[in-house]
mmCIF file of C-alpha atoms in Angstrom:
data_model
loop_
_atom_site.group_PDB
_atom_site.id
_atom_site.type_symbol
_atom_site.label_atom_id
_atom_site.label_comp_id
_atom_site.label_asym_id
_atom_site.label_seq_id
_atom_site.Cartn_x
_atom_site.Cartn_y
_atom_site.Cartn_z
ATOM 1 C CA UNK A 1 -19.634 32.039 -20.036
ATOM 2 C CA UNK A 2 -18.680 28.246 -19.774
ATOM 3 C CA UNK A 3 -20.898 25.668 -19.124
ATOM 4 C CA UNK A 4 -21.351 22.203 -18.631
ATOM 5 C CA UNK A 5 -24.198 19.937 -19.523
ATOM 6 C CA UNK A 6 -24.639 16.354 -18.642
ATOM 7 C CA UNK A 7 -27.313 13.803 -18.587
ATOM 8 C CA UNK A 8 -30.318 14.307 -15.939
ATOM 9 C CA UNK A 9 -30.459 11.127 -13.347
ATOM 10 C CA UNK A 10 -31.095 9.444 -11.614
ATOM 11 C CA UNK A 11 -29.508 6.430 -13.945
ATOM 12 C CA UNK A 12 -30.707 3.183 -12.559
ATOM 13 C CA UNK A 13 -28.724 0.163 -13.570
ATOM 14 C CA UNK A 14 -28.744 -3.604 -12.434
ATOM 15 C CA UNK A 15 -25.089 -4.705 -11.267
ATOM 16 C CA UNK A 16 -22.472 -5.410 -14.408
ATOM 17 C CA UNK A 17 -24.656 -3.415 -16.760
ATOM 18 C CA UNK A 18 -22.690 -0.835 -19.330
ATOM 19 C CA UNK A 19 -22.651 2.853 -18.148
ATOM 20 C CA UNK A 20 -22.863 5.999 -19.984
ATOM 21 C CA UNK A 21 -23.171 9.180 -18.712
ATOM 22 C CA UNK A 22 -23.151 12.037 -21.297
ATOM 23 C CA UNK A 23 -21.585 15.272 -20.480
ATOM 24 C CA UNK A 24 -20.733 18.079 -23.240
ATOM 25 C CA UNK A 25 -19.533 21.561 -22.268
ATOM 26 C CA UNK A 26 -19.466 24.879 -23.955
ATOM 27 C CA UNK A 27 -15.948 27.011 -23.310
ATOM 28 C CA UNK A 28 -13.556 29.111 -24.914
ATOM 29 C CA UNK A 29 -10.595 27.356 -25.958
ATOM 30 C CA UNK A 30 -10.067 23.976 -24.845
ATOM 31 C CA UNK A 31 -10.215 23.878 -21.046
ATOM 32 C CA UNK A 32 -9.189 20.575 -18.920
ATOM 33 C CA UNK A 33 -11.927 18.643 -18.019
ATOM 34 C CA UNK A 34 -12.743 16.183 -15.026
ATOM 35 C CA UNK A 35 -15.131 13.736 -13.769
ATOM 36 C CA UNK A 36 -15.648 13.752 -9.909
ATOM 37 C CA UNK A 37 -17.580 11.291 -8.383
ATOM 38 C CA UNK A 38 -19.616 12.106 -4.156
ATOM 39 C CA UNK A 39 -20.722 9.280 -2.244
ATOM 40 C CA UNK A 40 -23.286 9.486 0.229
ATOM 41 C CA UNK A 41 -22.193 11.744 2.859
ATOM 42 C CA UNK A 42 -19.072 12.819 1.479
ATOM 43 C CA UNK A 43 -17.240 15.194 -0.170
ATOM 44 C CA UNK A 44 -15.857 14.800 -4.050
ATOM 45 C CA UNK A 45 -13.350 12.591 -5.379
ATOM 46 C CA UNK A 46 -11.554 13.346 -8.768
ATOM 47 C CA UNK A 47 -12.264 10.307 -10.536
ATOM 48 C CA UNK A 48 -10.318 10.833 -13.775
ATOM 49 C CA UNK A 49 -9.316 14.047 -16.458
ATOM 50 C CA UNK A 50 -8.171 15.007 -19.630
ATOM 51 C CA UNK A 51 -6.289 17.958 -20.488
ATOM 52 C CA UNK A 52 -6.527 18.112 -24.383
ATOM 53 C CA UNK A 53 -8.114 16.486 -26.833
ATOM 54 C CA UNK A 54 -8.232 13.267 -27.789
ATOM 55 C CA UNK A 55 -6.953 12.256 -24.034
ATOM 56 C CA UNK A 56 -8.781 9.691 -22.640
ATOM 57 C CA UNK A 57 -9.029 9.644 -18.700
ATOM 58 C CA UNK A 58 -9.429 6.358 -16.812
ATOM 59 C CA UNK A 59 -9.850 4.956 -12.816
ATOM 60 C CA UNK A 60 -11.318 1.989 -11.315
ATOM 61 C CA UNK A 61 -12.747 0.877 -15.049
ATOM 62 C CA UNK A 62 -13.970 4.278 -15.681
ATOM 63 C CA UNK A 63 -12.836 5.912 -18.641
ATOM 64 C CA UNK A 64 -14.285 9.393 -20.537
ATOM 65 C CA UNK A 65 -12.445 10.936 -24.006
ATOM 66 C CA UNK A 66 -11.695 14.320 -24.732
ATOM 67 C CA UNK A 67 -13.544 15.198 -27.984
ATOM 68 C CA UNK A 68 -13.155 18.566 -28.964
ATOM 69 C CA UNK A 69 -15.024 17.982 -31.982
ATOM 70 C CA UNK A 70 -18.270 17.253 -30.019
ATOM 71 C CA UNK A 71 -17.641 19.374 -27.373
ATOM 72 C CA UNK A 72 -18.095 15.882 -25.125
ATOM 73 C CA UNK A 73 -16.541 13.953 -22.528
ATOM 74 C CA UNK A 74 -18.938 11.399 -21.540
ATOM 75 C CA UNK A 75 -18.259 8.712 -18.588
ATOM 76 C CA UNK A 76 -18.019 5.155 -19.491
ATOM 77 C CA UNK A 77 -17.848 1.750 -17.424
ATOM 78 C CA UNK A 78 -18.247 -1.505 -18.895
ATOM 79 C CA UNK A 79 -19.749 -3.267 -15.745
ATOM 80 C CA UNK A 80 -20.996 -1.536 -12.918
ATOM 81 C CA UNK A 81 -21.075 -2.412 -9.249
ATOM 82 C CA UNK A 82 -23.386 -1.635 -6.430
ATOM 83 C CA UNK A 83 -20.814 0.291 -4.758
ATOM 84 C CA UNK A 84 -20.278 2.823 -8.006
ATOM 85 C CA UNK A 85 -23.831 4.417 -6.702
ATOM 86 C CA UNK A 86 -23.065 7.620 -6.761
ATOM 87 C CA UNK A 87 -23.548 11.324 -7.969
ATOM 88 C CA UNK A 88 -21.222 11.789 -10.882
ATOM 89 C CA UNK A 89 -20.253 15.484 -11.585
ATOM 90 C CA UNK A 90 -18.191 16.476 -14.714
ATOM 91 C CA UNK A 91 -16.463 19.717 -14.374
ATOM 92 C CA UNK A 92 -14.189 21.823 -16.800
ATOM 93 C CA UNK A 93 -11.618 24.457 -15.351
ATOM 94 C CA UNK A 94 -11.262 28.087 -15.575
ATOM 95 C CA UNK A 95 -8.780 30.454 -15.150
ATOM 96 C CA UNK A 96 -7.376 30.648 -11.752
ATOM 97 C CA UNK A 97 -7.949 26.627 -11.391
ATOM 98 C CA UNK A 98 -11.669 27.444 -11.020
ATOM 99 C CA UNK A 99 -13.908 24.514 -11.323
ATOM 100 C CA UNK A 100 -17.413 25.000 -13.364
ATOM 101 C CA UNK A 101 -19.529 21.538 -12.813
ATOM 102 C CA UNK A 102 -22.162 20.300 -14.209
ATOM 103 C CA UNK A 103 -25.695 19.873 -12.255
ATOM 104 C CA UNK A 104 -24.461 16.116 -11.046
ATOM 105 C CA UNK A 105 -26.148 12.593 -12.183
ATOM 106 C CA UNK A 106 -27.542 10.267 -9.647
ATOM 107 C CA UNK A 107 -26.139 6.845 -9.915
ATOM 108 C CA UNK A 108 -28.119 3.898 -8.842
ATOM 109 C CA UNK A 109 -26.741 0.214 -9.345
ATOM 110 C CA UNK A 110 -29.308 -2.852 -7.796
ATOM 111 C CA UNK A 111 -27.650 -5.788 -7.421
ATOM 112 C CA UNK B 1 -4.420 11.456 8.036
ATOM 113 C CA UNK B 2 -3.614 14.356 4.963
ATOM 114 C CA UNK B 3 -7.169 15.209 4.204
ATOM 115 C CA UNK B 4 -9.300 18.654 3.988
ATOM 116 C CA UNK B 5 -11.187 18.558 6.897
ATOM 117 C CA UNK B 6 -14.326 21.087 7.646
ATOM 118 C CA UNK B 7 -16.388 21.787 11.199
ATOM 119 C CA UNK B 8 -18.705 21.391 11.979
ATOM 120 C CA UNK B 9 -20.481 18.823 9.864
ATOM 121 C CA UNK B 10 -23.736 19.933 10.662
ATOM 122 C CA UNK B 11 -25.247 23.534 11.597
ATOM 123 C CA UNK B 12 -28.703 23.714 12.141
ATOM 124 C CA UNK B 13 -29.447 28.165 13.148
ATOM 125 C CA UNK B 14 -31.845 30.358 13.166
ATOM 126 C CA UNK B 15 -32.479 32.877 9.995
ATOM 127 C CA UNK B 16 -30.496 36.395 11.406
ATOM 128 C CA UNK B 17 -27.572 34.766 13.286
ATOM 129 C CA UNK B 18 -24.158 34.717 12.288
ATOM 130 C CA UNK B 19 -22.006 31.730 12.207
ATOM 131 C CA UNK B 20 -18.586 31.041 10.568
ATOM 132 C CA UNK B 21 -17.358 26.862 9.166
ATOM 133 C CA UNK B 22 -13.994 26.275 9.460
ATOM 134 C CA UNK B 23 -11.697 24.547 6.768
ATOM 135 C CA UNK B 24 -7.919 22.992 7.625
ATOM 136 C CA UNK B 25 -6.033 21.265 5.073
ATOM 137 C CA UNK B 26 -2.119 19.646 5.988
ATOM 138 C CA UNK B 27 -1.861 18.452 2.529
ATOM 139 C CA UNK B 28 0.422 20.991 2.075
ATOM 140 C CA UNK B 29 -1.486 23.328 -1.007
ATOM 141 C CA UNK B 30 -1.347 26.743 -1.069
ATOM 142 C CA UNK B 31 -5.008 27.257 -2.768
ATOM 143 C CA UNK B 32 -8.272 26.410 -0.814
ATOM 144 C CA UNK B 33 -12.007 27.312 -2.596
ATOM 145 C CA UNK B 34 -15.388 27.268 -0.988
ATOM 146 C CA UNK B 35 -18.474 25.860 -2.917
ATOM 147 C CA UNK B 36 -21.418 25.817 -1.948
ATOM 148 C CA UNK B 37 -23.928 22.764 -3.058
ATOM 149 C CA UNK B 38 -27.810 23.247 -3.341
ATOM 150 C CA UNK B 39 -30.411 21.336 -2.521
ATOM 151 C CA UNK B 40 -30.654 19.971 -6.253
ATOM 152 C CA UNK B 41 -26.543 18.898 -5.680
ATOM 153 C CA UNK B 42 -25.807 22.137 -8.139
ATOM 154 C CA UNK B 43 -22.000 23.259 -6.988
ATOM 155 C CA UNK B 44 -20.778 26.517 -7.597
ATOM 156 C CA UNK B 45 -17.789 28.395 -6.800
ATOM 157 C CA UNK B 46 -17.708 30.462 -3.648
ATOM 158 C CA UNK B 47 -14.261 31.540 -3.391
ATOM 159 C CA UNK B 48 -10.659 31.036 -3.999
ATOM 160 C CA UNK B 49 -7.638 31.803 -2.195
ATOM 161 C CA UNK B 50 -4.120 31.659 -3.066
ATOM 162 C CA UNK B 51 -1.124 31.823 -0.035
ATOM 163 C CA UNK B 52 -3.913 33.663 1.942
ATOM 164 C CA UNK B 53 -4.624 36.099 -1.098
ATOM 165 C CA UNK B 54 -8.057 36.450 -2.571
ATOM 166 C CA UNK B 55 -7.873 35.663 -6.280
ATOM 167 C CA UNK B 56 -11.809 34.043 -6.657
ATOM 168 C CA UNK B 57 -14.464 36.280 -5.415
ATOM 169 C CA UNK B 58 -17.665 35.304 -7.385
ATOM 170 C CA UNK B 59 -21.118 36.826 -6.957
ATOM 171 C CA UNK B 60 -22.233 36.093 -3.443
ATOM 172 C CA UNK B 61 -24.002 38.046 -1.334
ATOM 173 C CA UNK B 62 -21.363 40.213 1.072
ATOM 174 C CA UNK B 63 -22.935 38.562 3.919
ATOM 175 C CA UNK B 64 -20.661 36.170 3.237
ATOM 176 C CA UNK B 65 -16.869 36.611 4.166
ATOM 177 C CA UNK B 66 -14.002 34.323 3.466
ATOM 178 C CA UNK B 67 -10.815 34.897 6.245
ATOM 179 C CA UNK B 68 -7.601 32.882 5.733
ATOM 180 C CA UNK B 69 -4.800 33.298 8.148
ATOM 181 C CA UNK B 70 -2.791 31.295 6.468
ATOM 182 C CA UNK B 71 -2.406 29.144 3.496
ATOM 183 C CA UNK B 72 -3.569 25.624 5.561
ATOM 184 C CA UNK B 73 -6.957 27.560 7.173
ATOM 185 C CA UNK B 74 -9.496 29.180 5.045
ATOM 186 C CA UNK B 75 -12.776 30.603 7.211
ATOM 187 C CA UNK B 76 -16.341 31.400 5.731
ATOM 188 C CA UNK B 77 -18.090 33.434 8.117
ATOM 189 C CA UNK B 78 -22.121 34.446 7.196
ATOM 190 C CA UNK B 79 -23.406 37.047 8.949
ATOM 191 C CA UNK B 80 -27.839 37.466 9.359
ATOM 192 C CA UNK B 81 -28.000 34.110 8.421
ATOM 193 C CA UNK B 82 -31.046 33.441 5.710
ATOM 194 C CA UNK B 83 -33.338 30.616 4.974
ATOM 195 C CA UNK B 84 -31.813 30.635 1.444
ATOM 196 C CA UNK B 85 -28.108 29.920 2.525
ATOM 197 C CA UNK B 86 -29.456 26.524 3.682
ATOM 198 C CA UNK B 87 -27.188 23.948 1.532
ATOM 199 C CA UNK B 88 -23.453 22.321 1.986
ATOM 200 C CA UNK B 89 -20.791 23.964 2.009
ATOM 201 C CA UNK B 90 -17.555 22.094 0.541
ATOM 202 C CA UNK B 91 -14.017 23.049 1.114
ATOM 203 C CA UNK B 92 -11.395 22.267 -1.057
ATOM 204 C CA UNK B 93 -7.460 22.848 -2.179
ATOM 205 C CA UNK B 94 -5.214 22.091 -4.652
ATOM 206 C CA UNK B 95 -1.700 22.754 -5.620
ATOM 207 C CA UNK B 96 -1.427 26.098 -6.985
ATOM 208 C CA UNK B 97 -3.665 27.084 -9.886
ATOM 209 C CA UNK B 98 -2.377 24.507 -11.860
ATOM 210 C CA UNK B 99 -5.039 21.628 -12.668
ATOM 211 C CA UNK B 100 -2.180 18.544 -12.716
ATOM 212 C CA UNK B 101 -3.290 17.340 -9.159
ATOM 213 C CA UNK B 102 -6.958 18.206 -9.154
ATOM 214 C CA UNK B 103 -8.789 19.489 -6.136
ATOM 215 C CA UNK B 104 -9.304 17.915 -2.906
ATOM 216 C CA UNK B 105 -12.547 18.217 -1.128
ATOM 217 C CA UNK B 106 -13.745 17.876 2.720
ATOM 218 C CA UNK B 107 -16.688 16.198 3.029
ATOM 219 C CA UNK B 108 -19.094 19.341 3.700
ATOM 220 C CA UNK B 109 -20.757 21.258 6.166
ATOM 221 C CA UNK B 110 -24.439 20.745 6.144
ATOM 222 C CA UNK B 111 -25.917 24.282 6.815
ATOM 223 C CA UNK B 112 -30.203 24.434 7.639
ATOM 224 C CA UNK B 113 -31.269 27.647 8.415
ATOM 225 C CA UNK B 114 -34.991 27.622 10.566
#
């Protein structure tokens, strides 16, 4: 079946450092694919997707490419604030608009 | 406010009871889901409904039993509760089956079962 694999956390960055967060995903065809961000306490929040390849996705200085040739759409952010802790979730859909995540990656900026 | 909104927030029972979380959404979607998220924040499809018909039913246990009487309200009700349904529970919707819009989540029910 489809999967998706990302980077184990937590990922502990000081405040304006460069992000990456690796995700890559095994699926038939070439399914949409999302990054969803959960706060503390909350519920998710799409950050940004792609729906084929080469699309690049992008929100609040976030940004992640479609590469179908690496099976990878890894999160990026150039400088990083305390307030983008987080658990970041990348996702691709399924039929039926059914969402298979990824196992989530802790976020921690210090300022 | 539009929003997905789920109660209770928190359900602390005891392993054998029965208990049902409610979800409301007046975003106006016709598709709601119910994940549920594990203690290591792994999420995983529940179910799916589309204008109150069932069209996600993955492998849970059939303890578990999703109602929705109509497209805004969609019900999971878990009957002899066990200590292994202890995680959140997120409810979400979307427009159709179509991925343009994305899902929108509640913030979770926090289930503990002692």
């Amino acid at each position: 079946g489809n999967s998706v694999t990302q980077m184990e956390g937590p990922v502990t960055l000081s405040e304006e450092a460069f992000l990456t967060i690796n995700c890559t995903y095994t699926a038939t065809g070439y399914p949409s694919l999302f990054w969803y961000v959960q706060y503390p306490g909350e519920g998710l929040q799409l950050l940004l997707k792609a729906t084929k390849a080469d699309d690049k996705g992008s929100n609040k200085g976030f940004e992640a490419t479609y590469r179908k040739e690496t099976t990878s759409f890894h999160l990026e952010k150039g400088s990083v604030q305390v307030s983008d802790s987080a658990v970041y979730f990348c996702a691709l859909r399924e039929y039926g608009n059914k969402l298979v995540f990824g196992a989530g990656t802790i976020l921690r900026v210090k300022s | 406010d539009t929003a997905v909104s789920q109660t209770p927030k928190y359900l602390v029972t005891q392993m054998g009871n029965d208990k049902s979380i409610k979800c409301e959404q007046n975003l106006g979607h016709d598709t709601m889901y119910w994940y549920k998220q594990d203690s290591k924040k792994f999420l995983k499809i529940m179910f799916s409904y589309n204008n109150k018909e069932l069209i996600i039913n993955e492998t849970v246990p059939n303890r578990f039993s999703p109602k929705s009487p109509d497209k805004a309200h969609l019900n999971l009700h878990i009957n002899s509760l066990e200590l292994g349904d202890s995680a959140v529970y997120f409810c979400a919707s979307s427009q159709g089956t179509s991925d343009y819009y994305g899902y929108t989540f509640g913030s979770g029910t926090r289930l503990t079962v002692v």
